[in-house]
Every structure is written in C-alpha cells, then in structure tokens.
Tab-separated table of C-alpha atoms and ligand atoms in Angstrom:
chain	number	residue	atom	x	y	z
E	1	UNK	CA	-21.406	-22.343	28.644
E	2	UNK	CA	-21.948	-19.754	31.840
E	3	UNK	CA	-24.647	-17.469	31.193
E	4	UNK	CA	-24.622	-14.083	32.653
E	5	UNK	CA	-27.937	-11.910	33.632
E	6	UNK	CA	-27.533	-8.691	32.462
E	7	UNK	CA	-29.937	-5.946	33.355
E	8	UNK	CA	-30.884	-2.762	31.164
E	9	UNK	CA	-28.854	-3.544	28.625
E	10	UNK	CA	-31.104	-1.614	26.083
E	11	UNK	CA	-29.807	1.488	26.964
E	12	UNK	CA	-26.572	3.573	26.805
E	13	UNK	CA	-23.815	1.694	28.875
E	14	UNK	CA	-25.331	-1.880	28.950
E	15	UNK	CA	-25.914	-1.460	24.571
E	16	UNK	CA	-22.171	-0.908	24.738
E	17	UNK	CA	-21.124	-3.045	27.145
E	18	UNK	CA	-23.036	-6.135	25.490
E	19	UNK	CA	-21.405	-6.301	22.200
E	20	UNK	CA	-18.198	-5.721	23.752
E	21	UNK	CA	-18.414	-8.912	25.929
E	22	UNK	CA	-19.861	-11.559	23.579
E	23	UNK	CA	-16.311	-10.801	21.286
E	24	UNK	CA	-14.503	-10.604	24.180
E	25	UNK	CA	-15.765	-13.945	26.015
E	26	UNK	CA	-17.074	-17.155	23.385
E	27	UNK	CA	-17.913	-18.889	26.740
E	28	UNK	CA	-20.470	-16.416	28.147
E	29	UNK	CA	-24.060	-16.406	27.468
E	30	UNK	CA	-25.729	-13.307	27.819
E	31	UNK	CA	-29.450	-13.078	28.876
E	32	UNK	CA	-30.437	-9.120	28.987
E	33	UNK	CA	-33.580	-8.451	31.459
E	34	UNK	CA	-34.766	-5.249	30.164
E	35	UNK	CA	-38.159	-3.023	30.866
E	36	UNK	CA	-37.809	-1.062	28.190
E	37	UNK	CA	-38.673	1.956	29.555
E	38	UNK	CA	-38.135	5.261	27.333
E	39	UNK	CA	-34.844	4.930	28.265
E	40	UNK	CA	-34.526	1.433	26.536
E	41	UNK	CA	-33.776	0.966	22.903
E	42	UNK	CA	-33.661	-2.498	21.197
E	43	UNK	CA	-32.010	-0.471	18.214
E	44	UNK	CA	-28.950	0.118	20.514
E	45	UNK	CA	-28.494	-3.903	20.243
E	46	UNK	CA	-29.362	-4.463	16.818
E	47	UNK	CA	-25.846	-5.950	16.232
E	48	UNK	CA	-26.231	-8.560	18.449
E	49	UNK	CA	-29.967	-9.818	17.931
E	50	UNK	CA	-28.947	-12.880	16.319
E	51	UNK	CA	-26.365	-13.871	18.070
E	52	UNK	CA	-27.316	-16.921	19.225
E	53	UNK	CA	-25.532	-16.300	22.974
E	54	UNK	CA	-27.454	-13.502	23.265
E	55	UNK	CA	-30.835	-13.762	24.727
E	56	UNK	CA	-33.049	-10.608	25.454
E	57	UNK	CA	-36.355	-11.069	28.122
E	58	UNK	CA	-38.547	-8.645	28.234
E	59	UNK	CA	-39.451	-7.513	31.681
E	60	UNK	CA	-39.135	-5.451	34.804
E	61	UNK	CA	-36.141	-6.331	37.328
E	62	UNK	CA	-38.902	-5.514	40.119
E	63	UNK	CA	-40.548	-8.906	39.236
E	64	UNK	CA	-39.373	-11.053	41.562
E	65	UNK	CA	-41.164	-14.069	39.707
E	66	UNK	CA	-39.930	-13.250	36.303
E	67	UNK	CA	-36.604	-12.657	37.848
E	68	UNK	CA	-36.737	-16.345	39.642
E	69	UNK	CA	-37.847	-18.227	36.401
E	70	UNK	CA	-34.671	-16.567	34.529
E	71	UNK	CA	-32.766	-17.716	37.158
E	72	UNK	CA	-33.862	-21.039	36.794
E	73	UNK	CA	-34.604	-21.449	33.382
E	74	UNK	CA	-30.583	-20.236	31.820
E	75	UNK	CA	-29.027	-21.760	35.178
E	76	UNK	CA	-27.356	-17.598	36.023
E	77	UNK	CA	-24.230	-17.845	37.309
E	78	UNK	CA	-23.298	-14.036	37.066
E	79	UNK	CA	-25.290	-10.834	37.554
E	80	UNK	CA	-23.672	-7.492	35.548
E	81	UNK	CA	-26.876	-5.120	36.873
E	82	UNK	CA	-26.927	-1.585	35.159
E	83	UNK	CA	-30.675	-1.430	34.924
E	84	UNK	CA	-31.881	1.838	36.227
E	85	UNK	CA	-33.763	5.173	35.869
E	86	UNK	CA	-30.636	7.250	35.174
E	87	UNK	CA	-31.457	10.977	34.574
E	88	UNK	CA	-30.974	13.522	37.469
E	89	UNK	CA	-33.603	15.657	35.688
E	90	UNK	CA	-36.423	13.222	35.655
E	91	UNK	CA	-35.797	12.183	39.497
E	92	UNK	CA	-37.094	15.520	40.343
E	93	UNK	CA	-39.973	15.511	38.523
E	94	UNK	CA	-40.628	11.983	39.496
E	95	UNK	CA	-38.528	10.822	42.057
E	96	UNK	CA	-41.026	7.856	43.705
E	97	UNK	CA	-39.641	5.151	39.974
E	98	UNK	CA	-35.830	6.014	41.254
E	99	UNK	CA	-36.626	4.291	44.510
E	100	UNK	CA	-38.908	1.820	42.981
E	101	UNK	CA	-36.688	1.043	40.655
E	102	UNK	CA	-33.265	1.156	41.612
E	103	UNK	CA	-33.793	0.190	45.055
E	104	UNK	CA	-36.176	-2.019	45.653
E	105	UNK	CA	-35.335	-3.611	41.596
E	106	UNK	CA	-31.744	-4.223	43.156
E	107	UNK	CA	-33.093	-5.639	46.035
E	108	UNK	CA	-35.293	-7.977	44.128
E	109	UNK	CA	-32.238	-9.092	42.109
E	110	UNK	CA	-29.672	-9.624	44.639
E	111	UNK	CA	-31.832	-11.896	46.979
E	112	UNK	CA	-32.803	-14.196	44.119
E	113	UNK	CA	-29.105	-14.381	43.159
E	114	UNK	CA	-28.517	-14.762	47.196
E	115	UNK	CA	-31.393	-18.068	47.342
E	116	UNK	CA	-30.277	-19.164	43.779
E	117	UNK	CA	-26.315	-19.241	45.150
E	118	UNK	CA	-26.384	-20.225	48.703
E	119	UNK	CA	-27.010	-22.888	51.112
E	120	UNK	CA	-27.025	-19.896	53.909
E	121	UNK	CA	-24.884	-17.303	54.848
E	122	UNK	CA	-21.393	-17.582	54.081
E	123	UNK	CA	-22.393	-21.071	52.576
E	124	UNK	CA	-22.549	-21.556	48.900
E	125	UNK	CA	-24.562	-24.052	46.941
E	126	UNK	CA	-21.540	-26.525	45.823
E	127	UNK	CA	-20.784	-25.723	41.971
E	128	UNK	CA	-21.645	-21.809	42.777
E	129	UNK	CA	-19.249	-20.323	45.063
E	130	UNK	CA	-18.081	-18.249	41.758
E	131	UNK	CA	-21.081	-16.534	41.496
E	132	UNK	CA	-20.643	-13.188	41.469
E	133	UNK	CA	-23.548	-10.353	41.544
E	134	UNK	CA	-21.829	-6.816	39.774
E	135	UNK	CA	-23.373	-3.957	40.930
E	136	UNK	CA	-23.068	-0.595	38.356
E	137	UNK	CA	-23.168	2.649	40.451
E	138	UNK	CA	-22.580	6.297	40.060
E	139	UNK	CA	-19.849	8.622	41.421
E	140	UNK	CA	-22.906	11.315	42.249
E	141	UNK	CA	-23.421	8.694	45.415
E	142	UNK	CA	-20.816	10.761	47.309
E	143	UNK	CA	-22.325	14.112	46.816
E	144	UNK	CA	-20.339	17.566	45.019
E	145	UNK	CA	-16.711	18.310	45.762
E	146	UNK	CA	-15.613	21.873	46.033
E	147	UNK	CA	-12.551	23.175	43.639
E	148	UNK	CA	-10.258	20.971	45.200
E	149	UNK	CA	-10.179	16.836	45.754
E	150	UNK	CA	-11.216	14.353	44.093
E	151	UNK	CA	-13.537	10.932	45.223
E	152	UNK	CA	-11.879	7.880	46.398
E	153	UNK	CA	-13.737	4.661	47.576
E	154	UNK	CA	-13.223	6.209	50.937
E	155	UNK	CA	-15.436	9.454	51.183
E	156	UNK	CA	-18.375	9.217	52.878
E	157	UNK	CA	-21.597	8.946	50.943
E	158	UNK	CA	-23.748	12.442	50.618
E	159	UNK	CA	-26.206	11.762	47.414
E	160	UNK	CA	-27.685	15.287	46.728
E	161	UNK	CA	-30.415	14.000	43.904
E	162	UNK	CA	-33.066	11.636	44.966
E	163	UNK	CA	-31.463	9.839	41.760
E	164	UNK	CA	-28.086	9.762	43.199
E	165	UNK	CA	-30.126	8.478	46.930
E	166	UNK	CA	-31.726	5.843	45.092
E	167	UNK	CA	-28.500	4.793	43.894
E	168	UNK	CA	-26.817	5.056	46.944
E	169	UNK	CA	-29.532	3.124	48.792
E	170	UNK	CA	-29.321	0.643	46.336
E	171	UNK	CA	-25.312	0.428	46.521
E	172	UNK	CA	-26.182	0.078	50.739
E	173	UNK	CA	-28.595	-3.183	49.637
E	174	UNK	CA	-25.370	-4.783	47.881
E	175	UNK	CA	-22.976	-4.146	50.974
E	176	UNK	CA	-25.593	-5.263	53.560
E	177	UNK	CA	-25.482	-9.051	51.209
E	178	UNK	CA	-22.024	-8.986	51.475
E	179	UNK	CA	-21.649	-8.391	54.859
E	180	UNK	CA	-24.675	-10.261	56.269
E	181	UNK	CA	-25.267	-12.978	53.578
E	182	UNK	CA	-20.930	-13.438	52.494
E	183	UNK	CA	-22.301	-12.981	48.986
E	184	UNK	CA	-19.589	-12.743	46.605
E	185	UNK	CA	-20.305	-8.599	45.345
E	186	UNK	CA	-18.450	-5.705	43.792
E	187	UNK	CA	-19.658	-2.119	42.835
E	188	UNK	CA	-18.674	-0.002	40.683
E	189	UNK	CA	-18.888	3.815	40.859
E	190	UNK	CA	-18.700	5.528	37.858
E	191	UNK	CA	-18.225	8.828	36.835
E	192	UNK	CA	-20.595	10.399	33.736
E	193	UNK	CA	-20.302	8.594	30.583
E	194	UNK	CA	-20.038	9.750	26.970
E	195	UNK	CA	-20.471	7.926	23.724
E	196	UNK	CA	-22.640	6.395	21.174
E	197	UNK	CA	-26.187	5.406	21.419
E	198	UNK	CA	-26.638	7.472	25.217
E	199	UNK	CA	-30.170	9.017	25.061
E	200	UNK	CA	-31.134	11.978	23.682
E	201	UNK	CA	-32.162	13.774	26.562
E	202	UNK	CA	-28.768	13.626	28.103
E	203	UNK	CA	-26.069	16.280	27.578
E	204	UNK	CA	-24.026	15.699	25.188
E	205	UNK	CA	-26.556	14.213	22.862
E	206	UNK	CA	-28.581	17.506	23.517
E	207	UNK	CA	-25.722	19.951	22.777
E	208	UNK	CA	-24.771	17.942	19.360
E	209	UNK	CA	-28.360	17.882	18.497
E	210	UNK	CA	-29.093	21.334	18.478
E	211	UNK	CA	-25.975	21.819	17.035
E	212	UNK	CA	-26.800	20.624	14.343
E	213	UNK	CA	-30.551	21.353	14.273
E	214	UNK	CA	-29.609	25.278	14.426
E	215	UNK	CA	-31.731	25.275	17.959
E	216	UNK	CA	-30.399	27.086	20.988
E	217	UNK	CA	-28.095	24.720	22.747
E	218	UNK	CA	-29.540	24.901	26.491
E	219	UNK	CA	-26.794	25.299	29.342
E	220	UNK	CA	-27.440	25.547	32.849
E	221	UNK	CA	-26.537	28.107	34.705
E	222	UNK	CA	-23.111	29.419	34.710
E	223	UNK	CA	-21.991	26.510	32.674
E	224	UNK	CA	-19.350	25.735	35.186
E	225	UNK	CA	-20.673	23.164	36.450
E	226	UNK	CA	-17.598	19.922	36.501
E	227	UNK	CA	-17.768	16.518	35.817
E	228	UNK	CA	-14.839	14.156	34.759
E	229	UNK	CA	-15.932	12.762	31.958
E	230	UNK	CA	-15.258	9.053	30.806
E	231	UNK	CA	-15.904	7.599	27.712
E	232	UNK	CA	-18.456	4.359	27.251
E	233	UNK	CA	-15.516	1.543	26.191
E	234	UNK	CA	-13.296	2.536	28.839
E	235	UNK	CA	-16.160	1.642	31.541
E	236	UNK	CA	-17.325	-1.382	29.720
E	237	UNK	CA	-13.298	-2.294	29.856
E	238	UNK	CA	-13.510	-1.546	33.584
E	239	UNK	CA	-16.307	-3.002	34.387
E	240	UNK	CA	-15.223	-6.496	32.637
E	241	UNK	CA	-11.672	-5.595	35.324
E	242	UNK	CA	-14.029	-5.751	38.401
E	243	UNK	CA	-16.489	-8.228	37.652
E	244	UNK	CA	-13.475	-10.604	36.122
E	245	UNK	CA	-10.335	-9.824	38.768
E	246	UNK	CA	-11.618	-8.037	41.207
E	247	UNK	CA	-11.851	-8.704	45.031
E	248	UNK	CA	-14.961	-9.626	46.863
E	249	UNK	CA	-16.990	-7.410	48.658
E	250	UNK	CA	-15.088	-4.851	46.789
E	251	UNK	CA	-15.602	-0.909	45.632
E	252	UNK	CA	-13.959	0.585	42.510
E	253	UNK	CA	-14.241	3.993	41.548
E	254	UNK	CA	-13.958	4.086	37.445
E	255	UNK	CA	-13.142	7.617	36.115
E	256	UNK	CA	-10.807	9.001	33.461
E	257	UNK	CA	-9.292	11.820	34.970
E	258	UNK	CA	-10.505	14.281	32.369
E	259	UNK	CA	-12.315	17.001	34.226
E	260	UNK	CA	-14.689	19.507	32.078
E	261	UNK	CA	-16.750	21.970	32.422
E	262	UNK	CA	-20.392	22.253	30.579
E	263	UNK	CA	-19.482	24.942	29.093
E	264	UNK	CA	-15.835	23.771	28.210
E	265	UNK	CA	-18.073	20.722	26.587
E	266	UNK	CA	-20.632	22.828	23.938
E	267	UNK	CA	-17.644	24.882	22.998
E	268	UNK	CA	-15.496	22.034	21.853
E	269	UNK	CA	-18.259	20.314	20.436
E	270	UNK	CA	-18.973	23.036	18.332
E	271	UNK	CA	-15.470	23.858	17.669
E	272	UNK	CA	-15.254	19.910	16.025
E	273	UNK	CA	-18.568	20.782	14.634
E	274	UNK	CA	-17.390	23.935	13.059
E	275	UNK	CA	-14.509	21.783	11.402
E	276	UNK	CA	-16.197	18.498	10.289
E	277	UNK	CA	-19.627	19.646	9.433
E	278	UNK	CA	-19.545	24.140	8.841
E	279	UNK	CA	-22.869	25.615	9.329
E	280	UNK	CA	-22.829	26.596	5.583
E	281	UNK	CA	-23.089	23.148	4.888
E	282	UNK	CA	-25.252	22.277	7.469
E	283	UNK	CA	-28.889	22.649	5.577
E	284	UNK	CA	-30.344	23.563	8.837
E	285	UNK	CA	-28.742	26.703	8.276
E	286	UNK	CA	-30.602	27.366	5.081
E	287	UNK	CA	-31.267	31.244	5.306
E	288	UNK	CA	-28.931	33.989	3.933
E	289	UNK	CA	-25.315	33.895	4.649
E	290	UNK	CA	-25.245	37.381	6.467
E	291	UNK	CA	-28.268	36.209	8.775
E	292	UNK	CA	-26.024	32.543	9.449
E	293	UNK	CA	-23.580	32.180	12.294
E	294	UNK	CA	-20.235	32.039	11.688
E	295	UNK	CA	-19.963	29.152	14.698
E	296	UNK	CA	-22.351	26.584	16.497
E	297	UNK	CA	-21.338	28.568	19.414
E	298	UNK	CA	-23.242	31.399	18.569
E	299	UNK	CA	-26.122	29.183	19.665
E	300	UNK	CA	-24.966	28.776	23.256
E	301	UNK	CA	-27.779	29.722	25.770
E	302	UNK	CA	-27.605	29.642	29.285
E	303	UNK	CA	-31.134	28.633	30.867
E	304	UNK	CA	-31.991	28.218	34.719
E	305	UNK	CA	-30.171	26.215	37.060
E	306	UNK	CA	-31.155	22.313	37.641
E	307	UNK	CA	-32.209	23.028	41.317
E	308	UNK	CA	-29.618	21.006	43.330
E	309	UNK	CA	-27.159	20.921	41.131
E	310	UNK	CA	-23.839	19.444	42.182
E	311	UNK	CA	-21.009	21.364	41.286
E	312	UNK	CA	-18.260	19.500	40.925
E	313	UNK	CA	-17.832	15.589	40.708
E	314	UNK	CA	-14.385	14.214	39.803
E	315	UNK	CA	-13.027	10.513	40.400
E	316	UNK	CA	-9.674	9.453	41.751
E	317	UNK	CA	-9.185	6.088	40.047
E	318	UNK	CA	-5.804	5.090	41.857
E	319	UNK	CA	-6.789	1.775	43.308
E	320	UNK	CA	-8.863	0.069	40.115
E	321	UNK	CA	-5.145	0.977	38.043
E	322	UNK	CA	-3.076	0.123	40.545
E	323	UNK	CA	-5.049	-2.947	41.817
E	324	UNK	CA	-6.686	-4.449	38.528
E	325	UNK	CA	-4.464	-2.515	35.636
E	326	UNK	CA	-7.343	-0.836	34.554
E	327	UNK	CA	-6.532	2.935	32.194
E	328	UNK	CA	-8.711	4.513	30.110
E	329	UNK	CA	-7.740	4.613	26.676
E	330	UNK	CA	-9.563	7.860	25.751
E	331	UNK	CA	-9.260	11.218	27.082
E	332	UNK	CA	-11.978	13.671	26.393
E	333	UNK	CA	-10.907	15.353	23.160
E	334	UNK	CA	-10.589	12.077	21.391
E	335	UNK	CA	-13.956	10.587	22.014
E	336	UNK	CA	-16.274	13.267	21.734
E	337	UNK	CA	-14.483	13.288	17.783
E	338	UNK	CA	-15.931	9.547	17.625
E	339	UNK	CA	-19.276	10.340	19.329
E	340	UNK	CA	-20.127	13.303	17.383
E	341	UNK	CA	-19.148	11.190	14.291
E	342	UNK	CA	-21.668	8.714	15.761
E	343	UNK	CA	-24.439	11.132	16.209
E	344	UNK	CA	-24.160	13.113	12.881
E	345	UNK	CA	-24.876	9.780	11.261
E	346	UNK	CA	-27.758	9.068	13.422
E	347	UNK	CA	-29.075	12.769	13.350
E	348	UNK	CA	-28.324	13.710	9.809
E	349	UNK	CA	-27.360	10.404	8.169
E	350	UNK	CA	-24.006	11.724	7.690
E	351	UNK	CA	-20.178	10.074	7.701
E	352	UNK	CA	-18.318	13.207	8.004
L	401	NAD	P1	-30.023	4.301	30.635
L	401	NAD	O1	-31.064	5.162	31.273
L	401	NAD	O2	-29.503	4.667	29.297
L	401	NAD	O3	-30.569	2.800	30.525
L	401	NAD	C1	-31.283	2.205	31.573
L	401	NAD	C2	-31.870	0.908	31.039
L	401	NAD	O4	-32.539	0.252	32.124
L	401	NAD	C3	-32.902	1.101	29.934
L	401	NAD	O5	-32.689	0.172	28.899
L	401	NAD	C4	-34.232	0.824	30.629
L	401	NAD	O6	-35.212	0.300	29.757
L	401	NAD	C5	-33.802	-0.182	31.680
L	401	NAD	N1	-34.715	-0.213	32.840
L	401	NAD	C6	-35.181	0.845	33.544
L	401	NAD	N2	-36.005	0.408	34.516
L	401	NAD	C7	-36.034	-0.944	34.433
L	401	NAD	C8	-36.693	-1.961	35.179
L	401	NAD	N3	-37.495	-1.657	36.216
L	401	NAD	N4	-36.489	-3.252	34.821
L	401	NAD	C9	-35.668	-3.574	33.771
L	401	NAD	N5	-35.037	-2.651	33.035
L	401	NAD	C10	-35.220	-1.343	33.371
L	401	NAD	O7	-28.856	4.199	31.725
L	401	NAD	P2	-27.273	4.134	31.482
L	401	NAD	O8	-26.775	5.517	31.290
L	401	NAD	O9	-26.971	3.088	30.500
L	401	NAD	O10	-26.793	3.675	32.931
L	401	NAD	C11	-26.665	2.281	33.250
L	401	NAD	C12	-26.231	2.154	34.699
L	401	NAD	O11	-24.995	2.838	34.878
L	401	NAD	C13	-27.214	2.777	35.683
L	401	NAD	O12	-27.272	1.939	36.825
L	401	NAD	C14	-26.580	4.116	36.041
L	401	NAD	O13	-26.945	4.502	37.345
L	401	NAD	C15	-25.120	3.767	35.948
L	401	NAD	N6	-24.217	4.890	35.602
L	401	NAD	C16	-24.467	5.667	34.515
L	401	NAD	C17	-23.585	6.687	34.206
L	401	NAD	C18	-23.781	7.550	32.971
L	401	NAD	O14	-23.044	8.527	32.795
L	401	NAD	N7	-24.714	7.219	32.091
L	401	NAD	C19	-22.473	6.948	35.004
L	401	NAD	C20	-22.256	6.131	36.124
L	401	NAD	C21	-23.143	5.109	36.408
C-alpha cells in the first residue's frame, strides 16, 4: 500500500479532499500532518477517523524532525501539501506566520521529500522515481485583473497580500526543486473555494451566518469586488487530475469559470435563504412581524474596504481541460444550494 503525506488536512479543502480520496483510491494510505491551528478542525474529518488508511499526526510542517520521522516511519511516497495560513484578513494583521508558515513550512517539506527521493539531482533513489511532491496554490499569486482577462499559467506573478507573497514565494521554493534538484513537482493554482466545513471567518460562511443569526451581513466596500468562484469537489477532483496525470514540473490553473461579485453572492444567498428557510420561520427573527424584514437582504451592510483589496481575480482553466479532462461539475448557483444546506444544519441544526 503507497501512503501519501497530506498536509492541513483539518481544514476546509484538505477535510474535503481526504474523504474523497480514500473512496476513490483502496491502495492509498493517507497520513495527514496537521498543526491544528484555529484554522484546523478534527470535526471536519470525523468520517474518516477510523478508517484504518487514514492516519492523522499531530504537528507543525515547520518541524523538520517530525517531518523526517514521518517520512521514515510510513515509507511517503507522495506529498498532496495544502497546509497553510489561508485568510487575506489575518495576513495583515499578522503577516510574519504567512511567511513562517507557508514558506519556510514548504521549504521544510519539499527538501525532506527531495533527501527522502533522491540519490542527487536529477537522480532518484531506485524504487522512487514516482514520487511526486503536489503543491496547492492560490490564483491571488498573480495579483488583480482589471474588467477584462482572465489568468492563465502564463501571467507574470504580482501577489498584492503578504498572504498571496507567502504563497507565491512558496510556489518559487517548488519551481527552484524542479529546476535545480529534477524533482518530480506540480502546482496547482486555485481560484476561491466554496463549500462545506470552510471556516467561519471566511465569506460565505459569514454572510450565511448572519443570515441566519438576524446580524448585519458585513460587505466590503462597494461589494464589487470579483472572484470566480469554484466549488470544494470540483478542486479536490482537480487536484486528484494533477497529482495523478499530470506532467512534471507542471502548473495548472483550477477555476470554474463562474465569476461573482460579493455583492452578487449575499444577495443570492439570501434569495435561497428567503426560499428554504423565510425569516418568519427563522426564530432569530422573533420580534413583531411589522418590525421583521421581509428579506435577509435587508441585512446587507457595506463596511470599510480590506486595505489592498484585489479587485478582480478570475481563472482561465483551458489547459487543465484540455490537457488532463478536468470540468467542474458545479456552477455557482448549484453549490451554494448544497452549502447553505450544509451550514443551516451546522448553524441551526436544520435539514431544510
Ligand atoms: P484552511 O485555513 O481552512 O486550513 C489550513 C489547515 O492547515 C488547517 O487545518 C491548519 O491547522 C493547518 N496548518 C496551518 N499551519 C500549519 C502548520 N504550520 N503545520 C501544519 N498544519 C498547519 O485552508 P484551506 O482553505 O483549506 O486551504 C488549503 C490550501 O489551499 C492552502 O494552501 C491555500 O493557500 C490553498 N487555497 C485555498 C483556496 C480557498 O479558497 N480556500 C483557494 C486556492 C488555494
């Protein structure tokens, strides 16, 4: 059995992606090498604790020790690495963990992988020339578009965020092993993700929290800010593309052509809300019917800009659907229905 190293798999994409790839694969072993930080939730993997191909360590991807003893001790053949710190927000309050983390913790990772693997560059430890090290990355590398274009695996990286730097930096770490070292790499540059079990502070979890809460739903700015929004499955199905079929020292840009605006976002959220779960049944909304809202969008607020914000990211996914097959199976209105589902049962307890 080939065991896999997964990293950060307690929290939104790697929670999704696990469960996903232990059906999907009966020969794979997963071990998950996970800090949990607040960003971490065992919760998210509940349905795979037992599993006995499914092995979580508890630790921080920094450690080169720890990192060496997994390594050695489950034999890795495969790294799938989405451990990160992941919100834009926090990387401005605190931007020195981004670099710590995603830099210097993909670092750490990759040159294990690169003394576990190889004889020397270009040179493979016989039995491991398969091994391949996966590298989960972030459309915001390449900066904000204007109204027109779209990113391709061509444009020139411009992170704005020292989150989107730190990934970018650590994206640089991962070409500089393939180039240098012949290690066998791909990245993957996503574009934002939506779906169960993402963390609350994030947006759409905030705007269907509120929601439902009867709090003002926070928007920033002018609310047009654009991002082309994917939905968790269809990366996890990417993902399994790249790491599985696709080429060597390799970029793929994953996104599901399904560009919307924030504001776009909270009103069709509360438009499904307004169908599947009215405000007068909503016992948040307790007080007299003339004093209620007729909509969740009444509760729309628009607060002060992130500073920085990027304006408009939006993926061109030609060559992972022409090269590996790859299409997303969602498109925007159809998953937010199953993620708001999702969330009223966690928030409220509710199948609606
Ligand atoms: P997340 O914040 O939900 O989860 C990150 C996980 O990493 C958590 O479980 C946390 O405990 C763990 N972690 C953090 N620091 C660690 C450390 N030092 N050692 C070990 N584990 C650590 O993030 P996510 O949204 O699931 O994103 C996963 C990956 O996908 C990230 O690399 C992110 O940059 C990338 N990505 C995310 C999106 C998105 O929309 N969420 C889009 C494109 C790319």
């Amino acid at each position: 059995m080939k065991t896999i190293l997964v990293t950060g798999c307690a929290g939104f994409i790697g929670s999704n992606f696990v469960p996903y790839f232990l059906e999907k694969y009966p020969e794979y072993r997963l071990v998950n090498l996970d800090l949990l930080t607040y960003a971490g939730n065992l919760e998210n993997l509940r349905e795979v604790e037992n599993d006995p191909r499914y092995t979580f360590v508890h630790g921080n991807i920094c450690n080169r020790e720890l990192v060496e003893y997994i390594f050695d001790a489950y034999d890795v053949r495969g790294v799938i690495h989405f451990a990160a710190e992941s919100h834009v927000d926090n990387s401005i309050k605190n931007p020195g963990i981004f670099v710590e983390t995603n830099v210097n913790g993909t670092f750490t990772l990759l040159d294990v992988a690169y003394k576990r693997w190889m004889e020397k560059p270009f040179v493979h430890k016989k039995g491991y020339e398969t091994c391949r090290f996966h590298h989960i990355s972030t459309d915001e590398v390449y900066g904000t578009l204007g109204e027109e274009g779209l990113f391709t695996e061509e444009t020139p990286y411009a992170p704005n965020s020292p989150y989107s730097a730190s990934k970018a930096g650590s994206d640089m770490v991962v070409r500089s092993y393939r180039h240098t070292y012949g290690m066998n790499t791909v990245i993957t540059n996503c574009s934002n993700n939506y779906g169960p079990k993402q963390h609350d502070e994030k947006l759409i979890p905030t705007i269907i929290r509120n929601a439902i809460h009867g709090n003002p739903i926070p928007i920033y700015g002018d609310g047009k800010n654009i991002r082309d929004w994917l939905y968790v499955l269809d990366h996890c199905k990417g993902i399994d593309l790249a790491y599985h079929e696709g080429r060597a020292g390799e970029t793929y840009n994953i996104g599901g052509r399904n560009e919307r605006n924030n504001l776009y976002i909270a009103n069709k959220i509360c438009e499904i809300l307004d169908d599947i779960y009215p405000v007068e049944n909503n016992p948040s909304f307790r007080y007299e019917s003339d004093e209620r809202p007729s909509s969740y969008k009444e509760l729309i607020t628009f607060v002060e800009d992130r500073p920085g914000h990027d304006r408009r990211y939006a993926i061109d996914a030609t060559k992972i659907e022409n090269e590996l097959g790859w299409r997303a199976d969602e498109n925007f209105e159809t998953g937010i229905v199953k993620t708001i589902r999702w969330y009223l049962k966690k928030y409220e307890g509710k199948e609606v």
